[in-house]
Structure formats: structure tokens, C-alpha cells
Coordinates of C-alpha atoms and ligand atoms in Angstrom, one line a residue:
X12 CA -43.1 -50.3 -138.7
X13 CA -46.1 -50.9 -139.9
X14 CA -47.3 -53.4 -137.0
X15 CA -46.2 -50.9 -135.1
X16 CA -48.2 -47.9 -137.1
X17 CA -51.3 -50.3 -137.3
X18 CA -51.1 -50.4 -133.0
X19 CA -50.3 -46.3 -132.1
X20 CA -53.3 -45.8 -134.2
X21 CA -55.3 -48.7 -132.6
X22 CA -54.2 -47.1 -129.3
X23 CA -55.2 -43.2 -130.7
X24 CA -58.4 -44.9 -132.0
X25 CA -58.9 -46.3 -128.9
X26 CA -58.6 -43.1 -126.9
X27 CA -60.4 -41.0 -128.9
X28 CA -63.7 -43.1 -128.7
X29 CA -63.0 -42.6 -124.3
X30 CA -62.6 -38.7 -125.4
X31 CA -65.5 -39.0 -126.9
X32 CA -67.0 -41.2 -124.2
X33 CA -65.9 -39.2 -120.9
X34 CA -66.9 -36.0 -123.0
X35 CA -70.5 -37.2 -123.4
X36 CA -70.9 -38.8 -119.8
X37 CA -69.6 -35.0 -118.4
X38 CA -72.0 -32.5 -120.9
X39 CA -75.0 -35.3 -119.7
X40 CA -74.3 -34.6 -115.9
X41 CA -73.6 -31.5 -116.1
X42 CA -77.2 -31.4 -118.6
X43 CA -78.6 -32.4 -115.2
X44 CA -77.0 -31.4 -113.1
X45 CA -76.8 -27.5 -114.4
X46 CA -79.9 -27.8 -116.1
X47 CA -78.2 -27.6 -120.5
X48 CA -77.9 -23.8 -120.6
X49 CA -74.5 -23.6 -122.7
X50 CA -75.1 -21.2 -124.7
X51 CA -72.0 -19.1 -125.3
X52 CA -71.6 -15.5 -123.6
X53 CA -70.5 -13.5 -127.0
X54 CA -67.4 -13.4 -127.5
X55 CA -65.4 -10.0 -127.3
X56 CA -63.8 -8.6 -130.8
X57 CA -60.1 -9.4 -129.7
X58 CA -58.1 -5.7 -130.0
X59 CA -55.2 -5.1 -132.8
X60 CA -53.0 -4.7 -129.9
X61 CA -50.0 -6.9 -128.1
X62 CA -50.7 -8.4 -125.0
X63 CA -48.3 -9.0 -122.8
X64 CA -48.9 -11.9 -120.1
X65 CA -47.0 -11.4 -116.7
X66 CA -47.4 -13.5 -114.1
X67 CA -49.5 -15.7 -116.9
X68 CA -52.5 -12.6 -116.8
X69 CA -52.1 -10.2 -119.5
X70 CA -52.5 -7.4 -120.1
X71 CA -52.3 -3.9 -122.5
X72 CA -50.9 -0.7 -123.5
X73 CA -51.8 2.1 -121.7
X74 CA -51.4 4.4 -124.8
X75 CA -52.1 1.7 -127.4
X76 CA -55.1 0.9 -125.8
X77 CA -55.8 5.1 -126.0
X78 CA -54.8 5.6 -129.6
X79 CA -56.9 2.2 -130.5
X80 CA -59.9 4.5 -128.5
X81 CA -59.4 8.1 -129.6
X82 CA -58.8 8.7 -125.4
X83 CA -56.1 11.9 -124.4
X84 CA -54.7 11.1 -121.8
X85 CA -51.8 12.0 -120.0
X86 CA -49.6 11.2 -117.1
X87 CA -48.5 13.1 -113.9
X88 CA -45.4 10.9 -113.1
X89 CA -44.7 12.8 -109.8
X90 CA -48.1 11.6 -108.3
X91 CA -47.7 8.3 -110.6
X92 CA -51.6 9.9 -111.8
X93 CA -53.1 8.7 -115.2
X94 CA -56.4 10.3 -116.3
X95 CA -58.4 9.5 -119.3
X96 CA -60.9 11.9 -120.8
X97 CA -63.4 11.1 -124.0
X98 CA -66.2 13.3 -124.4
X99 CA -67.4 14.4 -120.2
X100 CA -66.1 11.4 -118.8
X101 CA -63.0 10.3 -116.8
X102 CA -61.3 8.0 -115.5
X103 CA -58.5 8.4 -113.1
X104 CA -55.8 5.4 -112.7
X105 CA -52.9 5.0 -110.1
X106 CA -49.1 3.2 -111.1
X107 CA -48.9 -0.2 -108.7
X108 CA -53.2 0.4 -107.5
X109 CA -56.0 -1.9 -109.4
X110 CA -58.7 1.1 -108.6
X111 CA -59.6 3.1 -110.8
X112 CA -61.9 6.3 -109.4
X113 CA -64.7 6.3 -113.6
X114 CA -65.5 9.9 -113.3
X115 CA -65.1 10.1 -109.1
X116 CA -67.0 6.7 -108.4
X117 CA -64.1 3.8 -107.7
X118 CA -64.3 0.4 -110.0
X119 CA -62.0 -2.6 -108.7
X120 CA -60.2 -3.0 -112.1
X121 CA -58.8 -6.3 -110.6
X122 CA -55.7 -6.4 -111.5
X123 CA -53.0 -3.0 -110.7
X124 CA -51.9 -0.9 -113.2
X125 CA -47.9 -1.8 -113.8
X126 CA -44.9 -1.3 -115.6
X127 CA -43.7 -3.8 -117.8
X128 CA -40.2 -2.5 -119.7
X129 CA -40.9 0.6 -120.5
X130 CA -44.1 0.9 -121.7
X131 CA -47.8 0.9 -118.7
X132 CA -49.4 -2.0 -118.7
X133 CA -53.2 -1.9 -117.9
X134 CA -54.8 -5.9 -117.5
X135 CA -56.6 -6.8 -120.9
X136 CA -59.6 -7.1 -118.2
X137 CA -59.4 -3.1 -118.2
X138 CA -61.1 -2.4 -121.9
X139 CA -63.9 -4.6 -120.6
X140 CA -64.6 -3.3 -117.8
X141 CA -63.7 0.4 -118.3
X142 CA -63.1 1.0 -121.4
X143 CA -65.7 -1.1 -123.4
X144 CA -68.4 0.9 -120.8
X145 CA -66.5 4.9 -121.0
X146 CA -66.4 4.6 -125.2
X147 CA -70.1 3.5 -125.3
X148 CA -70.5 5.6 -122.9
X149 CA -72.7 4.4 -119.7
X150 CA -70.5 5.0 -116.4
X151 CA -70.6 2.0 -114.4
X152 CA -71.5 2.5 -110.7
X153 CA -69.0 2.1 -108.0
X154 CA -70.2 -1.0 -106.2
X155 CA -70.3 -0.6 -102.8
X156 CA -70.7 -3.9 -101.6
X157 CA -68.6 -6.7 -102.3
X158 CA -66.7 -5.9 -105.6
X159 CA -64.3 -4.2 -103.6
X160 CA -63.2 -6.6 -100.9
X161 CA -61.3 -4.4 -98.4
X162 CA -59.2 -6.3 -96.2
X163 CA -60.6 -4.7 -92.6
X164 CA -59.2 -6.8 -89.9
X165 CA -58.9 -3.9 -87.1
X166 CA -61.4 -1.1 -87.0
X167 CA -60.7 2.7 -84.3
X168 CA -63.8 3.9 -84.0
X169 CA -63.9 7.0 -82.7
X170 CA -67.0 9.0 -80.2
X171 CA -66.6 12.8 -81.2
X172 CA -66.4 15.4 -79.0
X173 CA -66.5 14.2 -75.2
X174 CA -66.1 15.8 -71.7
X175 CA -65.5 19.7 -71.7
X176 CA -66.4 19.5 -75.3
X177 CA -70.4 18.7 -75.5
X178 CA -70.6 18.7 -79.2
X179 CA -74.1 19.8 -80.8
X180 CA -77.0 20.2 -77.9
X181 CA -80.3 19.2 -79.7
X182 CA -84.3 22.0 -78.7
X183 CA -84.8 20.0 -75.5
X184 CA -81.4 19.2 -74.2
X185 CA -79.7 16.4 -76.2
X186 CA -76.0 16.2 -76.3
X187 CA -74.0 14.6 -79.0
X188 CA -71.3 13.6 -76.9
X189 CA -73.8 11.8 -75.3
X190 CA -75.8 10.6 -78.7
X191 CA -71.9 8.9 -80.2
X192 CA -70.8 7.5 -77.0
X193 CA -73.5 5.3 -77.2
X194 CA -73.3 4.9 -81.1
X195 CA -69.7 4.0 -81.0
X196 CA -69.9 1.8 -78.2
X197 CA -72.4 -0.5 -80.0
X198 CA -71.1 0.2 -83.0
X199 CA -67.4 -1.5 -81.6
X200 CA -69.2 -4.5 -80.1
X201 CA -70.9 -5.7 -83.4
X202 CA -68.2 -5.8 -84.9
X203 CA -66.3 -7.1 -82.5
X204 CA -69.0 -10.1 -82.6
X205 CA -68.1 -10.3 -86.5
X206 CA -64.7 -11.3 -85.8
X207 CA -63.1 -7.4 -86.1
X208 CA -60.8 -6.5 -83.9
X209 CA -62.7 -2.9 -83.0
X210 CA -60.7 -0.3 -80.8
X211 CA -61.6 2.9 -79.6
X212 CA -60.3 5.9 -79.3
X213 CA -62.6 7.1 -75.8
X214 CA -65.4 4.3 -74.0
X215 CA -65.6 7.2 -71.8
X216 CA -67.0 11.1 -71.5
X217 CA -64.0 12.3 -71.6
X218 CA -62.1 15.4 -74.4
X219 CA -59.6 14.4 -76.4
X220 CA -58.4 16.1 -79.2
X221 CA -58.3 15.6 -83.1
X222 CA -54.7 15.4 -83.1
X223 CA -54.9 12.6 -79.9
X224 CA -57.9 11.1 -82.2
X225 CA -55.8 11.1 -85.0
X226 CA -53.0 9.9 -83.3
X227 CA -54.4 7.0 -81.9
X228 CA -55.6 5.9 -85.8
X229 CA -51.5 6.9 -86.8
X230 CA -50.2 5.0 -84.7
X231 CA -52.7 1.4 -84.5
X232 CA -52.6 -0.3 -87.9
X233 CA -55.9 -0.6 -87.4
X234 CA -57.2 -1.0 -91.9
X235 CA -60.2 2.3 -90.5
X236 CA -60.9 4.6 -88.7
X237 CA -63.7 6.1 -88.4
X238 CA -65.5 8.7 -86.0
X239 CA -69.0 8.9 -85.2
X240 CA -71.2 12.3 -85.2
X241 CA -74.3 13.8 -84.6
X242 CA -75.3 17.3 -87.1
X243 CA -76.8 20.0 -86.3
X244 CA -78.1 22.9 -88.6
X245 CA -79.7 26.1 -88.3
X246 CA -82.8 25.2 -89.4
X247 CA -85.3 22.8 -88.1
X248 CA -86.1 21.6 -90.6
X249 CA -82.5 19.4 -92.1
X250 CA -82.6 16.0 -90.9
X251 CA -80.7 13.2 -92.5
X252 CA -77.4 10.6 -92.2
X253 CA -74.0 11.7 -94.7
X254 CA -70.7 10.2 -94.1
X255 CA -67.5 12.2 -95.0
X256 CA -64.3 11.3 -96.2
X257 CA -61.0 13.0 -96.4
X258 CA -61.4 16.2 -100.0
X259 CA -59.6 15.8 -102.5
X260 CA -59.2 19.4 -102.9
X261 CA -56.6 19.7 -100.0
X262 CA -53.5 19.2 -101.1
X263 CA -52.1 15.6 -100.6
X264 CA -48.6 16.1 -102.1
X265 CA -47.6 19.1 -99.0
X266 CA -49.7 16.8 -96.5
X267 CA -47.1 14.1 -98.4
X268 CA -44.6 15.9 -98.2
X269 CA -45.4 16.4 -94.8
X270 CA -46.1 13.2 -93.3
X271 CA -43.2 11.8 -95.0
X272 CA -41.3 14.1 -92.6
X273 CA -42.4 12.8 -89.6
X274 CA -43.7 9.5 -90.2
X275 CA -42.0 6.3 -91.3
X276 CA -43.9 4.4 -93.9
X277 CA -44.0 0.7 -92.3
X278 CA -42.6 -1.1 -95.6
X279 CA -39.8 -3.2 -96.3
X280 CA -37.4 -3.3 -97.1
X281 CA -35.5 -1.4 -94.1
X282 CA -33.4 -0.1 -96.6
X283 CA -36.2 2.8 -97.9
X284 CA -35.6 4.6 -95.0
X285 CA -32.2 5.7 -96.5
X286 CA -34.7 6.8 -99.2
X287 CA -35.3 10.4 -100.5
X288 CA -37.6 12.9 -98.4
X289 CA -39.1 13.5 -102.5
X290 CA -39.8 9.3 -102.7
X291 CA -41.4 9.2 -98.9
X292 CA -44.0 12.0 -99.9
X293 CA -44.7 10.3 -103.5
X294 CA -45.0 7.5 -101.6
X295 CA -47.1 8.1 -98.9
X296 CA -49.4 11.1 -101.6
X297 CA -50.0 7.6 -103.2
X298 CA -51.0 5.9 -100.2
X299 CA -53.3 9.6 -98.9
X300 CA -55.0 8.1 -102.9
X301 CA -55.1 4.4 -102.3
X302 CA -57.0 5.8 -99.0
X303 CA -58.8 8.8 -100.0
X304 CA -60.7 5.8 -102.5
X305 CA -61.4 3.2 -99.9
X306 CA -62.5 5.5 -97.6
X307 CA -65.4 6.4 -100.8
X308 CA -66.3 3.3 -101.0
X309 CA -67.2 1.6 -97.7
X310 CA -69.1 5.6 -97.3
X311 CA -71.3 3.9 -99.8
X312 CA -71.6 1.0 -98.1
X313 CA -72.8 2.6 -94.7
X314 CA -75.3 4.7 -96.6
X315 CA -76.3 1.9 -98.4
X316 CA -76.6 -0.2 -95.5
X317 CA -78.7 3.3 -93.7
X318 CA -80.9 3.8 -96.5
X319 CA -81.8 -0.2 -97.0
X320 CA -82.2 -0.7 -93.7
X321 CA -83.7 2.0 -92.0
X322 CA -85.1 4.1 -95.1
X323 CA -83.4 7.3 -94.3
X324 CA -82.9 10.2 -96.1
X325 CA -78.9 10.2 -96.5
X326 CA -77.8 13.4 -98.0
X327 CA -74.8 11.8 -99.6
X328 CA -71.0 11.1 -99.6
X329 CA -69.0 14.5 -99.5
X330 CA -65.1 15.0 -99.1
X331 CA -65.1 17.6 -96.4
X332 CA -60.7 18.9 -94.6
X333 CA -62.0 17.9 -91.4
X334 CA -59.2 17.7 -89.6
X335 CA -59.9 14.6 -87.6
X336 CA -59.7 12.9 -91.4
X337 CA -57.0 14.8 -92.5
X338 CA -55.3 13.6 -90.5
X339 CA -55.1 10.3 -90.2
X340 CA -53.0 8.3 -92.1
X341 CA -55.8 4.9 -93.3
X342 CA -59.3 5.3 -95.0
X343 CA -61.2 7.2 -93.1
X344 CA -64.8 8.4 -93.0
X345 CA -66.6 10.6 -90.7
X346 CA -70.3 9.6 -90.0
X347 CA -73.3 12.3 -88.7
X348 CA -76.0 10.0 -87.9
X349 CA -79.0 12.4 -88.3
X350 CA -79.2 16.1 -86.4
X351 CA -80.2 17.0 -82.6
X352 CA -81.1 20.1 -84.5
X353 CA -84.4 18.1 -86.5
X354 CA -87.5 17.7 -83.6
X355 CA -87.9 14.5 -84.3
X356 CA -84.2 12.9 -84.8
X357 CA -83.7 14.6 -81.5
X358 CA -86.9 12.2 -80.4
X359 CA -84.8 8.8 -82.1
X360 CA -81.5 9.7 -81.3
X361 CA -82.9 9.5 -77.7
X362 CA -84.0 5.5 -78.3
X363 CA -81.1 3.4 -77.5
X364 CA -83.1 0.8 -80.1
X365 CA -82.4 3.8 -82.7
X366 CA -79.1 4.3 -81.9
X367 CA -78.9 0.1 -82.0
X368 CA -80.5 0.5 -85.8
X369 CA -77.7 2.5 -87.3
X370 CA -74.9 1.0 -85.4
X371 CA -76.1 -2.3 -86.7
X372 CA -77.0 0.1 -89.9
X373 CA -73.4 1.4 -90.1
X374 CA -71.7 -2.2 -88.6
X375 CA -73.2 -3.8 -92.0
X376 CA -72.0 -1.5 -94.3
X377 CA -68.3 -2.1 -92.9
X378 CA -68.7 -5.7 -93.0
X379 CA -70.0 -5.4 -96.3
X380 CA -66.9 -4.1 -98.3
X381 CA -64.3 -6.8 -96.0
X382 CA -63.7 -9.0 -98.1
X383 CA -59.5 -11.1 -98.4
X384 CA -58.7 -9.3 -101.4
X385 CA -56.2 -6.3 -100.7
X386 CA -56.1 -3.8 -103.6
Ligands
ZN4 ZN1 -69.3 16.6 -84.1

């Protein structure tokens, strides 16, 4: 017994020496190749809140978090939406979604909000990503670039107006429908070159109704719909670039209810088709909310690219009740590339070179949010 113990101790001792040796070598190697920046990041104090593990990912109870940080919260069980309020900051969360809307700007919380044993739980990272910034009142900026990876594989490019509908007409006669079609063609071409399946609602000068355009997008099962337009204003001084998404001022639930009555959700399992109209409407409501968030992210990314690449005056990312956006069930934006009513912008918009630059900026904006992780 004693001998066995001594042998075991010796083995243990040898193993310890070996372990020490290996770790010193590894440290040396990492110092040489990585550099000796071994200062540990500041530790975030553990919360006195119970953690739940779902698929090895730590979660906290949302009510516990709110109680601990004294944040008012409200759960809309119908829309499955949670609003958290403190001072003048507001965070909105949607069940099963990994996107939070922080003061109107989307933020990736990395894992979705879930129900766990009857509790609403948020990923532990939520504390760092939202609460710490929320609590210290530093509002995170939405990153339209890679932070929110969203797989865009198929895009519908819509050239506004066409045929007997010329759209806006510039002071020297430039027709919006021609500008839109040329930019849309260039954009579709650029996206195709980057491996995105891009199709157009019209590739020639013909009239298509707004209903048809939305229907093309809905039938396509594409990931994203983009409508290209040129602006016009009574004042010849107004110029700039802007991107619209469907406003949240419209009643999503009544829109969802109409959709539920008319459209099939392509969601498995098949038994879903037997579920109630209310449940379908609720699901459509969630899809619409999610689509809007994605639309905002892409819209921001497009504006960033247009500003960075071309130094354009950005009028902003705005919500509006445009029919073509309202009727589209996938993430959708409408880009107003410039004002044909503004003398120099009209002149620029006549140039193929300028239209190519616009198409490139829009394509870059779309590609910047293209990722392999779904929401
Ligand atoms: Zn237009």
C-alpha cells in the first residue's frame, strides 16, 4: 500500500512538473507570438441573481434583473413584447428574438429572449450589453455593420415607377423612372457579382402596380426587398439621400390579422396550419416587428456607406407608411437616392458614373450586414 502510494505520489509529482513545464513553454510561446499583453480585463462583479443554463448558455430571469437594477418593465402578452423603462431610456425586447431595441436603435443581444420554466429569461450577456450601458445612461449606438449578422442570400430589387408612370420629373426633364431603373439594374448586377441571388420587379420600362411589386417580394421568399426611388421637392434647394422603412406608427396587429387571413406562414410543422387565426396573427405580428428591425439595420448600413463613400448629405433613416413597404412581408427599405428637383443633383443623377457610385454604395451597405448568423 505504502509503496503504491509512493509510486502514485511520484507519478503525480512528475505530472505536476510536466504540467508546469508545458504551461511555461506555452506562456513563452504565447508571449513571443502574441505579445505579452496578459493584463486581465476588469472583472464584472457577479450579480446576486440565480443563473439558468439553457444549452450551456447562462441566462438570468428578466424580472430579477429589473428588480435588482430598479427598472420598470411591462410585458405585452399579446405582442409578446417587453418594454423596460428607466429615466428616459427605453429598451424593447421581443420573445424569441435576439435583437433589443434600445431607444429606437437595434442592438444584438447575442442570444434570444426565452421562456424557461415559466420565467422570462435573458442571456447573461444582456447585463453587459444593455443593462450596464442602460444603467450608466450611455446609450449604445446601433452598429449597422457586422454586429448584426443577417444572412441575405436573395434580394428583390425594385425600380420605382415605370411605363406610363414617370415618377418625379426634374427641371431639365430627367425622369425618375429612368434613373431608378438604371440604378436598380446596376445594383442587381453588383449583388449578383457578390454571390447574392438578385432579381428585379421590372428590368424594362413598364408599369407595375404597388400591389404587384409587394406580391413579387412575398412570393419570392427573398431575404430582403429594396425599392429604388428619386426624390422631388417644391423647394429647389432640398437635396440629399434618405432611406425609409415601414413606420411603427401603423397598427402591426391589424396588418398581421389581415395577413393571417390571406397568407400562409412558411413555418414548420405542418400542424401549424390548423392553428387559430389569432395565433397566426400574433406570429405575423412578431415577423413584422422582426422585419422592421432588420430593415432599420440595413437602412442604417446603406446610409453609412453612402455617407462614407460619396460624402452625400444624409437626410436620415425614416419610418413611413409607403404601400410597397406595408405590403411586403420581408425586410424592406425604400431608398431615395437624390432630388431630381435640385439642379445639381439632377445633373449628377444624369451621369452613369454617379449612378454607378450610388449603386455601389447601396450594395456595400447591404453586404455589410450580410452575415451567416440569423437573428
Ligand atoms: Zn418615386
